[in-house]
Amino acid sequence: MDIDQFLVKSSLQFVDKASFTWQTPSNIALVKYWGKSEPQIPKNASISFTLNNCHTITTIEFQKIEKSEEVQFEVFFEGSKKEEFKPKIAKFFQRIQEYCPYIFEYQMTIHSQNSFPHSSGIASSASGLSAIASCLMSLEQQLIPALNADFVIKKASFLSRLGSGSACRSLEGPLVVWGNHPIIEGSSDLFGVKFPHKIHPIFSNYQDVILLVDKGEKQVSSTVGHELMFDHPFAENRFQQANENLTKMSTILQNGDITSFINLVESEALTLHAMMLTSNPYFILMKPNTLEIIHKIWKFRQEKNSNICFTLDAGANVHVLFPENEKETVLQFIENELSSLCYKKEYICDVSGFGAKQRS
Ligand code: DP6
């Protein structure tokens, strides 16, 4: 693995001041990443739909300072200063410092906001960290004008991964693979790559309605969940299965076999949660309403001959996935039968999207 390519080798043309704003989305995995080794190397390849509406907008203002021993930064979230967000970001800066040495030469003021409710269980680390990484890469591009655009996006994904694994899949879209896999040319454990094949039209503008079942803090963080895969009795089989599922998913995405898509996506979601149920210590992130919703989705699919299916993140919320041509009937079903099972009847309508966008 060529990590050296991400080190800064050119001389830097420092500027006194700069400011960049990026909008980066969340993503939802179809084949899940669960289990990693240091430094943020996934145990298996994963693939996700990039989302469109669930995103973070982040501005970083950079002010040149004398080279400092420690990274100097402040964080504001939705207008208020957030000391409690600093440790995670400080850890991120620590992990990327050898690849972005210029962070010691700027005072950074970070302003962030999410398009989705805070602590709704939506992967805010994926959108949040990919937004910070994108702003840093805009600065790097200004300091090294010769950098090319492909490298900038690749390094933005590489840096995002060091913040949160799944964040490296949020830079491009509509489908991104992360993790070295024999059938995905150019794939790497170090960064995400756009799914390289033509996608069947049934998967264009794929719909994802996120049902907010539980908005509280999770009892077990993803980081702890990943760690529990270390001496998990089923870990090796799971990693192998995920890589095989990625091969199957690649074929399905190209040939439009939606029945196999449904089967694979739901099996991946339940397998992820099965890993949690069989960890030691074991834990359950699904809530009673998660199961109630799953059963209602299955019933609707059978009765209406629909192609609706579900997937789950590391939490209780349910992502309802369906093709664009079923939008009207499925949205009605969600409003009439599923919304009452959500916290305050809240759900978010999203669709596959194209990744990070620079706003200024
Ligand atoms: C269940 O990317 O949140 O959503 O690398 O520790 O930050 P860290 O974990 P994170 O894990 C996401 C796990 C998942 C599956 C997935 O997105 O592939």
Short mmCIF file of C-alpha atoms and ligand atoms in Angstrom, two decimals:
data_model
loop_
_atom_site.label_atom_id
_atom_site.label_comp_id
_atom_site.label_asym_id
_atom_site.label_seq_id
_atom_site.Cartn_x
_atom_site.Cartn_y
_atom_site.Cartn_z
CA MET A 1 0.00 0.00 0.00
CA ASP A 2 1.47 3.25 -1.09
CA ILE A 3 0.96 5.52 1.92
CA ASP A 4 3.92 7.67 0.88
CA GLN A 5 1.89 9.23 -1.92
CA PHE A 6 -0.09 11.13 0.75
CA LEU A 7 2.95 12.76 2.39
CA VAL A 8 3.59 16.39 1.46
CA LYS A 9 6.80 16.44 -0.58
CA SER A 10 6.55 19.78 -2.41
CA SER A 11 7.44 23.08 -0.81
CA LEU A 12 4.45 24.98 0.51
CA GLN A 13 3.47 28.44 -0.73
CA PHE A 14 1.96 29.72 2.51
CA VAL A 15 -0.91 32.22 2.49
CA ASP A 16 -1.82 34.45 5.46
CA LYS A 17 -5.53 33.70 5.44
CA ALA A 18 -7.95 31.35 3.72
CA SER A 19 -11.50 30.12 4.20
CA PHE A 20 -13.28 27.17 2.55
CA THR A 21 -16.78 25.75 2.85
CA TRP A 22 -17.75 22.20 1.92
CA GLN A 23 -21.01 20.29 1.99
CA THR A 24 -20.49 16.55 2.42
CA PRO A 25 -23.14 13.85 2.82
CA SER A 26 -23.72 10.85 4.99
CA ASN A 27 -23.80 7.40 3.37
CA ILE A 28 -25.60 4.10 3.91
CA ALA A 29 -23.71 0.83 3.53
CA LEU A 30 -25.21 -2.05 1.54
CA VAL A 31 -22.32 -4.38 2.42
CA LYS A 32 -21.17 -3.38 5.89
CA TYR A 33 -17.84 -2.45 7.40
CA TRP A 34 -17.64 -3.93 10.90
CA GLY A 35 -14.17 -4.78 12.20
CA LYS A 36 -10.87 -2.98 11.60
CA SER A 37 -7.21 -2.95 12.54
CA GLU A 38 -4.84 -0.03 13.17
CA PRO A 39 -4.72 2.52 11.58
CA GLN A 40 -8.35 2.38 10.45
CA ILE A 41 -7.79 -0.53 8.05
CA PRO A 42 -11.05 -2.38 7.36
CA LYS A 43 -11.22 -6.15 7.81
CA ASN A 44 -13.39 -6.43 4.69
CA ALA A 45 -14.45 -4.35 1.73
CA SER A 46 -17.74 -2.43 1.95
CA ILE A 47 -19.99 -0.54 -0.46
CA SER A 48 -22.46 2.26 0.21
CA PHE A 49 -24.94 4.55 -1.43
CA THR A 50 -23.89 8.15 -0.93
CA LEU A 51 -26.84 10.18 0.38
CA ASN A 52 -27.92 13.58 -0.81
CA ASN A 53 -30.08 15.37 1.77
CA CYS A 54 -28.38 14.25 4.98
CA HIS A 55 -25.25 16.35 4.95
CA THR A 56 -22.91 18.54 6.95
CA ILE A 57 -21.82 22.00 5.87
CA THR A 58 -18.47 23.04 7.31
CA THR A 59 -16.42 26.19 6.94
CA ILE A 60 -12.84 26.33 8.15
CA GLU A 61 -11.13 29.71 8.48
CA PHE A 62 -7.36 29.42 8.45
CA GLN A 63 -5.16 32.15 9.93
CA LYS A 64 -1.37 31.78 9.57
CA ILE A 65 0.54 31.56 12.86
CA GLU A 66 4.09 30.73 13.92
CA LYS A 67 4.55 26.96 13.81
CA SER A 68 2.96 25.61 16.98
CA GLU A 69 3.65 22.44 19.01
CA GLU A 70 -0.06 21.66 19.16
CA VAL A 71 -2.79 22.04 16.58
CA GLN A 72 -4.68 25.29 17.32
CA PHE A 73 -8.41 25.13 16.64
CA GLU A 74 -11.89 26.09 17.85
CA VAL A 75 -15.14 24.30 16.98
CA PHE A 76 -18.58 25.85 16.60
CA PHE A 77 -21.62 23.69 15.91
CA GLU A 78 -24.78 25.41 14.71
CA GLY A 79 -23.45 28.72 16.02
CA SER A 80 -22.31 27.65 19.50
CA LYS A 81 -18.83 26.86 20.67
CA LYS A 82 -18.52 23.12 21.35
CA GLU A 83 -15.68 22.13 23.68
CA GLU A 84 -17.11 18.58 23.80
CA PHE A 85 -16.51 18.08 20.04
CA LYS A 86 -12.81 18.92 20.37
CA PRO A 87 -11.34 15.58 21.58
CA LYS A 88 -12.58 13.62 18.53
CA ILE A 89 -11.32 16.30 16.14
CA ALA A 90 -8.02 16.61 18.04
CA LYS A 91 -7.55 12.85 17.66
CA PHE A 92 -8.27 13.19 13.95
CA PHE A 93 -5.64 15.95 13.62
CA GLN A 94 -3.17 13.77 15.49
CA ARG A 95 -3.76 10.89 13.07
CA ILE A 96 -3.34 13.07 9.97
CA GLN A 97 -0.49 15.32 11.15
CA GLU A 98 2.23 13.49 9.20
CA TYR A 99 0.18 13.86 6.01
CA CYS A 100 -0.87 17.49 6.63
CA PRO A 101 2.08 19.13 8.44
CA TYR A 102 0.67 22.58 7.61
CA ILE A 103 -2.05 22.18 10.29
CA PHE A 104 0.57 23.29 12.86
CA GLU A 105 0.99 26.59 11.04
CA TYR A 106 -2.61 27.78 11.09
CA GLN A 107 -5.17 28.76 13.69
CA MET A 108 -8.33 26.98 12.47
CA THR A 109 -11.88 28.05 13.26
CA ILE A 110 -14.35 25.34 12.34
CA HIS A 111 -18.05 26.14 11.88
CA SER A 112 -20.34 23.17 11.21
CA GLN A 113 -24.03 22.49 10.79
CA ASN A 114 -26.02 19.39 9.88
CA SER A 115 -29.09 19.18 7.66
CA PHE A 116 -30.49 16.49 9.97
CA PRO A 117 -31.40 16.66 13.66
CA HIS A 118 -28.46 16.39 16.04
CA SER A 119 -27.99 12.95 17.70
CA SER A 120 -30.70 11.46 15.49
CA GLY A 121 -28.46 8.41 15.08
CA ILE A 122 -27.62 9.41 11.51
CA ALA A 123 -23.94 8.90 10.80
CA SER A 124 -22.79 12.46 11.48
CA SER A 125 -19.17 11.34 11.79
CA ALA A 126 -19.16 10.34 8.09
CA SER A 127 -20.43 13.71 6.87
CA GLY A 128 -18.68 15.73 9.59
CA LEU A 129 -15.19 14.33 9.15
CA SER A 130 -15.33 14.22 5.36
CA ALA A 131 -16.28 17.93 5.44
CA ILE A 132 -13.25 18.81 7.59
CA ALA A 133 -10.99 16.69 5.36
CA SER A 134 -12.34 18.44 2.25
CA CYS A 135 -11.63 21.89 3.73
CA LEU A 136 -8.06 20.80 4.60
CA MET A 137 -7.54 19.57 1.05
CA SER A 138 -8.73 22.92 -0.33
CA LEU A 139 -6.06 24.58 1.81
CA GLU A 140 -3.45 22.04 0.64
CA GLN A 141 -4.38 22.78 -2.95
CA GLN A 142 -3.84 26.47 -2.32
CA LEU A 143 -0.45 25.79 -0.69
CA ILE A 144 0.59 23.41 -3.52
CA PRO A 145 -1.11 24.75 -6.68
CA ALA A 146 0.19 21.88 -8.85
CA LEU A 147 -1.96 19.22 -7.11
CA ASN A 148 -4.40 17.55 -9.48
CA ALA A 149 -8.11 17.14 -8.81
CA ASP A 150 -8.11 13.31 -8.73
CA PHE A 151 -5.37 13.29 -6.13
CA VAL A 152 -7.20 15.90 -4.04
CA ILE A 153 -10.36 13.78 -3.81
CA LYS A 154 -8.35 10.61 -3.15
CA LYS A 155 -6.42 12.26 -0.32
CA ALA A 156 -9.65 13.81 1.06
CA SER A 157 -11.03 10.25 1.29
CA PHE A 158 -7.75 8.96 2.78
CA LEU A 159 -7.84 11.66 5.49
CA SER A 160 -11.58 11.12 6.15
CA ARG A 161 -10.92 7.42 6.75
CA LEU A 162 -8.43 8.30 9.48
CA GLY A 163 -11.23 10.28 11.18
CA SER A 164 -13.99 7.70 10.78
CA GLY A 165 -13.80 4.67 8.50
CA SER A 166 -17.16 5.08 6.78
CA ALA A 167 -16.42 8.80 6.16
CA CYS A 168 -14.06 7.82 3.33
CA ARG A 169 -17.14 6.70 1.36
CA SER A 170 -18.75 10.18 1.46
CA LEU A 171 -16.64 12.09 -1.09
CA GLU A 172 -18.14 10.71 -4.31
CA GLY A 173 -21.28 8.92 -5.42
CA PRO A 174 -23.71 7.39 -6.03
CA LEU A 175 -21.88 4.21 -4.95
CA VAL A 176 -18.48 3.97 -3.28
CA VAL A 177 -16.36 0.92 -2.42
CA TRP A 178 -13.85 1.02 0.40
CA GLY A 179 -11.41 -1.83 0.99
CA ASN A 180 -9.12 -3.77 -1.25
CA HIS A 181 -11.20 -6.18 -3.33
CA PRO A 182 -10.08 -8.28 -6.32
CA ILE A 183 -13.00 -7.42 -8.58
CA ILE A 184 -13.00 -3.65 -7.97
CA GLU A 185 -10.14 -2.15 -9.92
CA GLY A 186 -8.25 0.52 -8.01
CA SER A 187 -9.94 -0.39 -4.69
CA SER A 188 -7.89 0.18 -1.56
CA ASP A 189 -7.98 -0.18 2.20
CA LEU A 190 -6.74 3.40 2.39
CA PHE A 191 -9.54 5.31 0.64
CA GLY A 192 -12.90 4.92 -1.08
CA VAL A 193 -13.29 4.61 -4.86
CA LYS A 194 -16.33 5.21 -7.02
CA PHE A 195 -18.02 1.95 -8.03
CA PRO A 196 -16.35 1.52 -11.42
CA HIS A 197 -19.16 -0.15 -13.44
CA LYS A 198 -22.30 1.10 -15.13
CA ILE A 199 -25.26 0.79 -12.77
CA HIS A 200 -28.60 -0.65 -13.91
CA PRO A 201 -31.25 2.13 -14.23
CA ILE A 202 -33.43 0.55 -11.50
CA PHE A 203 -30.75 1.72 -9.04
CA SER A 204 -30.68 5.35 -10.28
CA ASN A 205 -31.91 7.91 -7.76
CA TYR A 206 -32.41 5.09 -5.28
CA GLN A 207 -34.64 6.22 -2.42
CA ASP A 208 -33.74 5.99 1.27
CA VAL A 209 -36.24 7.04 3.91
CA ILE A 210 -34.62 7.08 7.34
CA LEU A 211 -37.06 6.24 10.11
CA LEU A 212 -35.90 7.83 13.36
CA VAL A 213 -36.83 5.11 15.81
CA ASP A 214 -34.63 6.27 18.64
CA LYS A 215 -32.88 9.58 19.00
CA GLY A 216 -30.98 8.94 22.23
CA GLU A 217 -27.26 8.36 22.59
CA LYS A 218 -26.30 4.83 21.57
CA GLN A 219 -25.32 2.60 24.51
CA VAL A 220 -22.42 1.15 22.52
CA SER A 221 -20.43 3.30 20.10
CA SER A 222 -19.32 2.02 16.68
CA THR A 223 -15.71 2.26 17.86
CA VAL A 224 -16.38 -0.16 20.72
CA GLY A 225 -18.45 -2.39 18.40
CA HIS A 226 -15.55 -2.64 15.93
CA GLU A 227 -13.19 -3.56 18.80
CA LEU A 228 -15.46 -6.42 19.83
CA MET A 229 -14.80 -8.05 16.45
CA PHE A 230 -11.19 -8.71 17.59
CA ASP A 231 -11.82 -11.97 19.38
CA HIS A 232 -15.31 -12.57 18.02
CA PRO A 233 -15.91 -16.29 17.35
CA PHE A 234 -17.50 -15.64 13.94
CA ALA A 235 -15.25 -12.79 12.81
CA GLU A 236 -13.18 -14.56 10.16
CA ASN A 237 -16.26 -16.09 8.50
CA ARG A 238 -17.98 -12.72 8.58
CA PHE A 239 -15.08 -10.91 6.87
CA GLN A 240 -14.97 -13.56 4.17
CA GLN A 241 -18.74 -13.46 3.71
CA ALA A 242 -18.71 -9.66 3.35
CA ASN A 243 -16.07 -9.86 0.61
CA GLU A 244 -18.14 -12.52 -1.19
CA ASN A 245 -21.25 -10.38 -0.79
CA LEU A 246 -19.44 -7.47 -2.39
CA THR A 247 -18.74 -9.62 -5.45
CA LYS A 248 -22.44 -10.56 -5.59
CA MET A 249 -23.52 -6.95 -5.07
CA SER A 250 -21.31 -5.77 -7.91
CA THR A 251 -23.10 -8.17 -10.30
CA ILE A 252 -26.55 -7.21 -8.96
CA LEU A 253 -25.91 -3.48 -9.33
CA GLN A 254 -25.01 -4.03 -12.98
CA ASN A 255 -27.73 -6.52 -13.98
CA GLY A 256 -30.61 -4.98 -11.97
CA ASP A 257 -31.60 -8.22 -10.19
CA ILE A 258 -33.63 -6.45 -7.53
CA THR A 259 -34.86 -9.61 -5.79
CA SER A 260 -31.26 -10.60 -5.09
CA PHE A 261 -30.51 -7.00 -4.08
CA ILE A 262 -33.27 -7.08 -1.43
CA ASN A 263 -32.09 -10.42 -0.12
CA LEU A 264 -28.47 -9.36 0.12
CA VAL A 265 -29.10 -5.92 1.65
CA GLU A 266 -31.40 -7.24 4.38
CA SER A 267 -29.10 -10.16 5.11
CA GLU A 268 -26.15 -7.75 5.51
CA ALA A 269 -28.15 -5.58 7.94
CA LEU A 270 -29.23 -8.53 10.06
CA THR A 271 -25.73 -10.05 9.98
CA LEU A 272 -24.27 -6.77 11.26
CA HIS A 273 -26.66 -6.88 14.20
CA ALA A 274 -26.06 -10.61 14.65
CA MET A 275 -22.36 -9.76 15.18
CA MET A 276 -23.44 -7.41 17.97
CA LEU A 277 -25.73 -10.02 19.52
CA THR A 278 -22.89 -12.56 19.54
CA SER A 279 -20.08 -10.24 20.75
CA ASN A 280 -18.72 -10.56 24.25
CA PRO A 281 -19.98 -8.42 25.92
CA TYR A 282 -23.12 -8.78 23.76
CA PHE A 283 -25.42 -5.87 23.04
CA ILE A 284 -28.64 -5.03 21.21
CA LEU A 285 -29.04 -1.74 19.37
CA MET A 286 -32.42 -2.53 17.78
CA LYS A 287 -35.53 -1.39 19.66
CA PRO A 288 -38.97 -3.04 19.69
CA ASN A 289 -40.13 -0.59 17.00
CA THR A 290 -37.17 -1.53 14.78
CA LEU A 291 -38.54 -5.09 14.63
CA GLU A 292 -42.13 -3.91 14.26
CA ILE A 293 -41.10 -1.82 11.25
CA ILE A 294 -39.15 -4.70 9.68
CA HIS A 295 -42.22 -6.96 9.90
CA LYS A 296 -44.45 -4.28 8.38
CA ILE A 297 -41.99 -3.81 5.51
CA TRP A 298 -41.99 -7.56 4.82
CA LYS A 299 -45.81 -7.66 4.88
CA PHE A 300 -46.12 -4.66 2.55
CA ARG A 301 -43.56 -6.13 0.16
CA GLN A 302 -45.47 -9.40 -0.07
CA GLU A 303 -48.96 -7.94 -0.29
CA LYS A 304 -48.18 -5.16 -2.76
CA ASN A 305 -45.54 -6.99 -4.75
CA SER A 306 -43.21 -4.12 -3.91
CA ASN A 307 -39.41 -3.92 -4.08
CA ILE A 308 -39.09 -2.13 -0.75
CA CYS A 309 -36.40 -3.37 1.66
CA PHE A 310 -34.59 -2.19 4.78
CA THR A 311 -31.11 -1.79 6.07
CA LEU A 312 -29.73 -0.82 9.47
CA ASP A 313 -26.74 1.14 10.71
CA ALA A 314 -25.16 0.63 14.09
CA GLY A 315 -28.35 1.85 15.78
CA ALA A 316 -32.11 1.44 16.06
CA ASN A 317 -33.10 3.56 13.04
CA VAL A 318 -34.35 1.85 9.91
CA HIS A 319 -33.32 2.88 6.39
CA VAL A 320 -36.15 2.04 3.97
CA LEU A 321 -34.73 1.52 0.47
CA PHE A 322 -36.79 1.41 -2.74
CA PRO A 323 -36.61 2.29 -6.45
CA GLU A 324 -37.69 5.75 -7.59
CA ASN A 325 -40.71 4.38 -9.51
CA GLU A 326 -42.32 3.23 -6.22
CA LYS A 327 -41.90 6.57 -4.51
CA GLU A 328 -45.56 7.53 -4.31
CA THR A 329 -46.94 4.26 -2.91
CA VAL A 330 -44.08 3.69 -0.50
CA LEU A 331 -44.17 7.23 0.90
CA GLN A 332 -47.89 6.79 1.55
CA PHE A 333 -47.22 3.47 3.31
CA ILE A 334 -44.52 5.09 5.44
CA GLU A 335 -46.74 8.00 6.42
CA ASN A 336 -49.76 5.81 7.16
CA GLU A 337 -48.15 2.80 8.80
CA LEU A 338 -44.56 3.44 9.83
CA SER A 339 -44.39 7.06 10.98
CA SER A 340 -46.29 6.28 14.20
CA LEU A 341 -43.45 3.88 15.13
CA CYS A 342 -40.87 6.71 14.88
CA TYR A 343 -39.80 9.04 17.66
CA LYS A 344 -42.12 12.07 17.35
CA LYS A 345 -43.24 10.58 13.98
CA GLU A 346 -40.01 11.84 12.45
CA TYR A 347 -38.45 10.47 9.30
CA ILE A 348 -36.13 11.90 6.63
CA CYS A 349 -36.57 11.37 2.89
CA ASP A 350 -33.27 10.99 1.08
CA VAL A 351 -31.97 9.74 -2.26
CA SER A 352 -28.63 8.56 -3.61
CA GLY A 353 -26.32 11.50 -4.33
CA PHE A 354 -22.97 12.46 -5.74
CA GLY A 355 -20.74 13.30 -2.80
CA ALA A 356 -18.84 16.34 -1.59
CA LYS A 357 -19.55 19.80 -3.01
CA GLN A 358 -17.49 22.92 -2.47
CA ARG A 359 -19.76 25.84 -1.51
CA SER A 360 -17.10 28.56 -1.34
C1 DP6 B 1 -22.36 -0.04 10.96
O1 DP6 B 1 -17.28 4.38 10.34
O2 DP6 B 1 -18.74 4.84 12.35
O3 DP6 B 1 -22.23 2.05 9.86
O4 DP6 B 1 -14.29 3.86 11.79
O5 DP6 B 1 -14.81 3.63 14.22
O6 DP6 B 1 -15.50 5.71 12.98
P1 DP6 B 1 -15.24 4.21 12.91
O7 DP6 B 1 -16.64 3.52 12.62
P2 DP6 B 1 -17.80 3.93 11.65
O8 DP6 B 1 -18.52 2.50 11.47
C2 DP6 B 1 -19.64 2.38 10.64
C3 DP6 B 1 -20.20 1.06 10.75
C4 DP6 B 1 -21.53 0.85 10.06
C5 DP6 B 1 -21.34 0.10 8.74
C6 DP6 B 1 -20.83 0.88 7.57
O9 DP6 B 1 -21.10 2.10 7.46
O10 DP6 B 1 -20.20 0.24 6.72
#
